[in-house]
Amino acid sequence: MNIDHGFYAPSAIFQPEGRGTSYFAIIAGLTITPEIPKGLPIAGLTLRPELRYDASLTGAAPFFGASGYRRSTGMFAIDAIVPFALK
């Protein structure tokens, strides 16, 4: 998408022999809703951790990391939803 919009995209430029790439991705996540003690100003809490793994299925190395270009990458993310009510 970056190339289509005119932005620099090294993953699209530095492909071996200029060929395309097929990708594999898998994502696993949870939804955790712990009980909140009464008397707190929040109505609840939801935590959603997520693990993601992406890999190139060809010889290309489209992912950039601290050690240079790689064939796979991983990510951990978490978000929190905190509903509350104003009185």
PDB file of C-alpha atoms in Angstrom:
ATOM      1  CA  MET A   1       0.000   0.000   0.000  1.00  0.00           C
ATOM      2  CA  ASN A   2       2.855   2.388   0.746  1.00  0.00           C
ATOM      3  CA  ILE A   3       4.197   2.060  -2.814  1.00  0.00           C
ATOM      4  CA  ASP A   4       0.703   2.721  -4.225  1.00  0.00           C
ATOM      5  CA  HIS A   5       0.544   5.960  -2.230  1.00  0.00           C
ATOM      6  CA  GLY A   6       4.060   7.066  -3.197  1.00  0.00           C
ATOM      7  CA  PHE A   7       5.661   6.327   0.199  1.00  0.00           C
ATOM      8  CA  TYR A   8       8.958   4.524   0.732  1.00  0.00           C
ATOM      9  CA  ALA A   9       8.414   0.783   1.250  1.00  0.00           C
ATOM     10  CA  PRO A  10      11.679  -1.185   1.500  1.00  0.00           C
ATOM     11  CA  SER A  11       9.804  -4.492   1.782  1.00  0.00           C
ATOM     12  CA  ALA A  12       8.505  -3.966  -1.764  1.00  0.00           C
ATOM     13  CA  ILE A  13      11.812  -2.716  -3.170  1.00  0.00           C
ATOM     14  CA  PHE A  14      14.394  -5.166  -1.785  1.00  0.00           C
ATOM     15  CA  GLN A  15      12.853  -8.446  -2.937  1.00  0.00           C
ATOM     16  CA  PRO A  16      15.258 -11.089  -4.277  1.00  0.00           C
ATOM     17  CA  GLU A  17      15.186 -11.036  -8.067  1.00  0.00           C
ATOM     18  CA  GLY A  18      12.246  -8.603  -7.935  1.00  0.00           C
ATOM     19  CA  ARG A  19       9.658 -11.335  -7.405  1.00  0.00           C
ATOM     20  CA  GLY A  20       6.501 -11.092  -5.322  1.00  0.00           C
ATOM     21  CA  THR A  21       5.958 -12.653  -1.930  1.00  0.00           C
ATOM     22  CA  SER A  22       3.282 -14.861  -0.380  1.00  0.00           C
ATOM     23  CA  TYR A  23       2.648 -14.441   3.345  1.00  0.00           C
ATOM     24  CA  PHE A  24       1.561 -16.639   6.233  1.00  0.00           C
ATOM     25  CA  ALA A  25       0.003 -15.043   9.312  1.00  0.00           C
ATOM     26  CA  ILE A  26      -1.481 -16.453  12.486  1.00  0.00           C
ATOM     27  CA  ILE A  27      -3.052 -14.492  15.335  1.00  0.00           C
ATOM     28  CA  ALA A  28      -4.106 -15.681  18.794  1.00  0.00           C
ATOM     29  CA  GLY A  29      -5.930 -13.544  21.317  1.00  0.00           C
ATOM     30  CA  LEU A  30      -7.849 -13.673  24.588  1.00  0.00           C
ATOM     31  CA  THR A  31     -10.510 -11.586  26.273  1.00  0.00           C
ATOM     32  CA  ILE A  32     -10.046 -11.320  30.038  1.00  0.00           C
ATOM     33  CA  THR A  33     -12.706  -9.663  32.234  1.00  0.00           C
ATOM     34  CA  PRO A  34     -11.607  -9.712  35.882  1.00  0.00           C
ATOM     35  CA  GLU A  35     -14.068  -8.895  38.676  1.00  0.00           C
ATOM     36  CA  ILE A  36     -13.863  -5.300  39.891  1.00  0.00           C
ATOM     37  CA  PRO A  37     -14.355  -4.593  43.614  1.00  0.00           C
ATOM     38  CA  LYS A  38     -17.435  -2.524  44.457  1.00  0.00           C
ATOM     39  CA  GLY A  39     -16.843   1.113  45.313  1.00  0.00           C
ATOM     40  CA  LEU A  40     -14.413   1.835  42.482  1.00  0.00           C
ATOM     41  CA  PRO A  41     -15.384   4.521  39.955  1.00  0.00           C
ATOM     42  CA  ILE A  42     -15.112   2.115  37.016  1.00  0.00           C
ATOM     43  CA  ALA A  43     -17.897  -0.197  35.871  1.00  0.00           C
ATOM     44  CA  GLY A  44     -15.642  -2.997  34.634  1.00  0.00           C
ATOM     45  CA  LEU A  45     -12.389  -3.918  32.941  1.00  0.00           C
ATOM     46  CA  THR A  46     -11.617  -5.897  29.791  1.00  0.00           C
ATOM     47  CA  LEU A  47      -8.059  -6.841  28.833  1.00  0.00           C
ATOM     48  CA  ARG A  48      -7.339  -8.201  25.346  1.00  0.00           C
ATOM     49  CA  PRO A  49      -3.789  -9.557  24.812  1.00  0.00           C
ATOM     50  CA  GLU A  50      -2.834 -10.686  21.299  1.00  0.00           C
ATOM     51  CA  LEU A  51       0.083 -12.577  19.715  1.00  0.00           C
ATOM     52  CA  ARG A  52       0.763 -12.328  15.982  1.00  0.00           C
ATOM     53  CA  TYR A  53       3.275 -14.117  13.747  1.00  0.00           C
ATOM     54  CA  ASP A  54       3.923 -13.221  10.083  1.00  0.00           C
ATOM     55  CA  ALA A  55       6.267 -15.020   7.686  1.00  0.00           C
ATOM     56  CA  SER A  56       7.264 -14.841   4.038  1.00  0.00           C
ATOM     57  CA  LEU A  57       6.677 -18.163   2.247  1.00  0.00           C
ATOM     58  CA  THR A  58       9.237 -17.402  -0.478  1.00  0.00           C
ATOM     59  CA  GLY A  59      12.921 -16.475  -0.222  1.00  0.00           C
ATOM     60  CA  ALA A  60      12.077 -12.805   0.279  1.00  0.00           C
ATOM     61  CA  ALA A  61      12.920 -10.980   3.517  1.00  0.00           C
ATOM     62  CA  PRO A  62      10.263  -8.232   3.668  1.00  0.00           C
ATOM     63  CA  PHE A  63      10.323  -7.557   7.429  1.00  0.00           C
ATOM     64  CA  PHE A  64      12.773  -5.108   8.932  1.00  0.00           C
ATOM     65  CA  GLY A  65      14.149  -5.602  12.424  1.00  0.00           C
ATOM     66  CA  ALA A  66      17.091  -4.580  14.583  1.00  0.00           C
ATOM     67  CA  SER A  67      19.319  -7.129  12.826  1.00  0.00           C
ATOM     68  CA  GLY A  68      18.276  -6.087   9.293  1.00  0.00           C
ATOM     69  CA  TYR A  69      15.783  -7.700   6.919  1.00  0.00           C
ATOM     70  CA  ARG A  70      14.131 -10.929   8.080  1.00  0.00           C
ATOM     71  CA  ARG A  71      11.772 -13.560   6.670  1.00  0.00           C
ATOM     72  CA  SER A  72       9.455 -13.531   9.696  1.00  0.00           C
ATOM     73  CA  THR A  73       8.344 -11.263  12.501  1.00  0.00           C
ATOM     74  CA  GLY A  74       6.245 -11.449  15.639  1.00  0.00           C
ATOM     75  CA  MET A  75       4.266  -8.985  17.695  1.00  0.00           C
ATOM     76  CA  PHE A  76       2.624  -8.837  21.124  1.00  0.00           C
ATOM     77  CA  ALA A  77      -0.090  -6.258  21.765  1.00  0.00           C
ATOM     78  CA  ILE A  78      -2.590  -5.621  24.531  1.00  0.00           C
ATOM     79  CA  ASP A  79      -5.467  -3.223  24.942  1.00  0.00           C
ATOM     80  CA  ALA A  80      -7.648  -2.361  27.907  1.00  0.00           C
ATOM     81  CA  ILE A  81     -11.284  -1.261  27.911  1.00  0.00           C
ATOM     82  CA  VAL A  82     -12.324   0.602  31.051  1.00  0.00           C
ATOM     83  CA  PRO A  83     -15.993   1.687  31.067  1.00  0.00           C
ATOM     84  CA  PHE A  84     -16.953   4.261  33.688  1.00  0.00           C
ATOM     85  CA  ALA A  85     -19.933   6.408  34.554  1.00  0.00           C
ATOM     86  CA  LEU A  86     -19.971  10.049  35.602  1.00  0.00           C
ATOM     87  CA  LYS A  87     -22.262  10.842  38.529  1.00  0.00           C
TER      88      LYS A  87
END
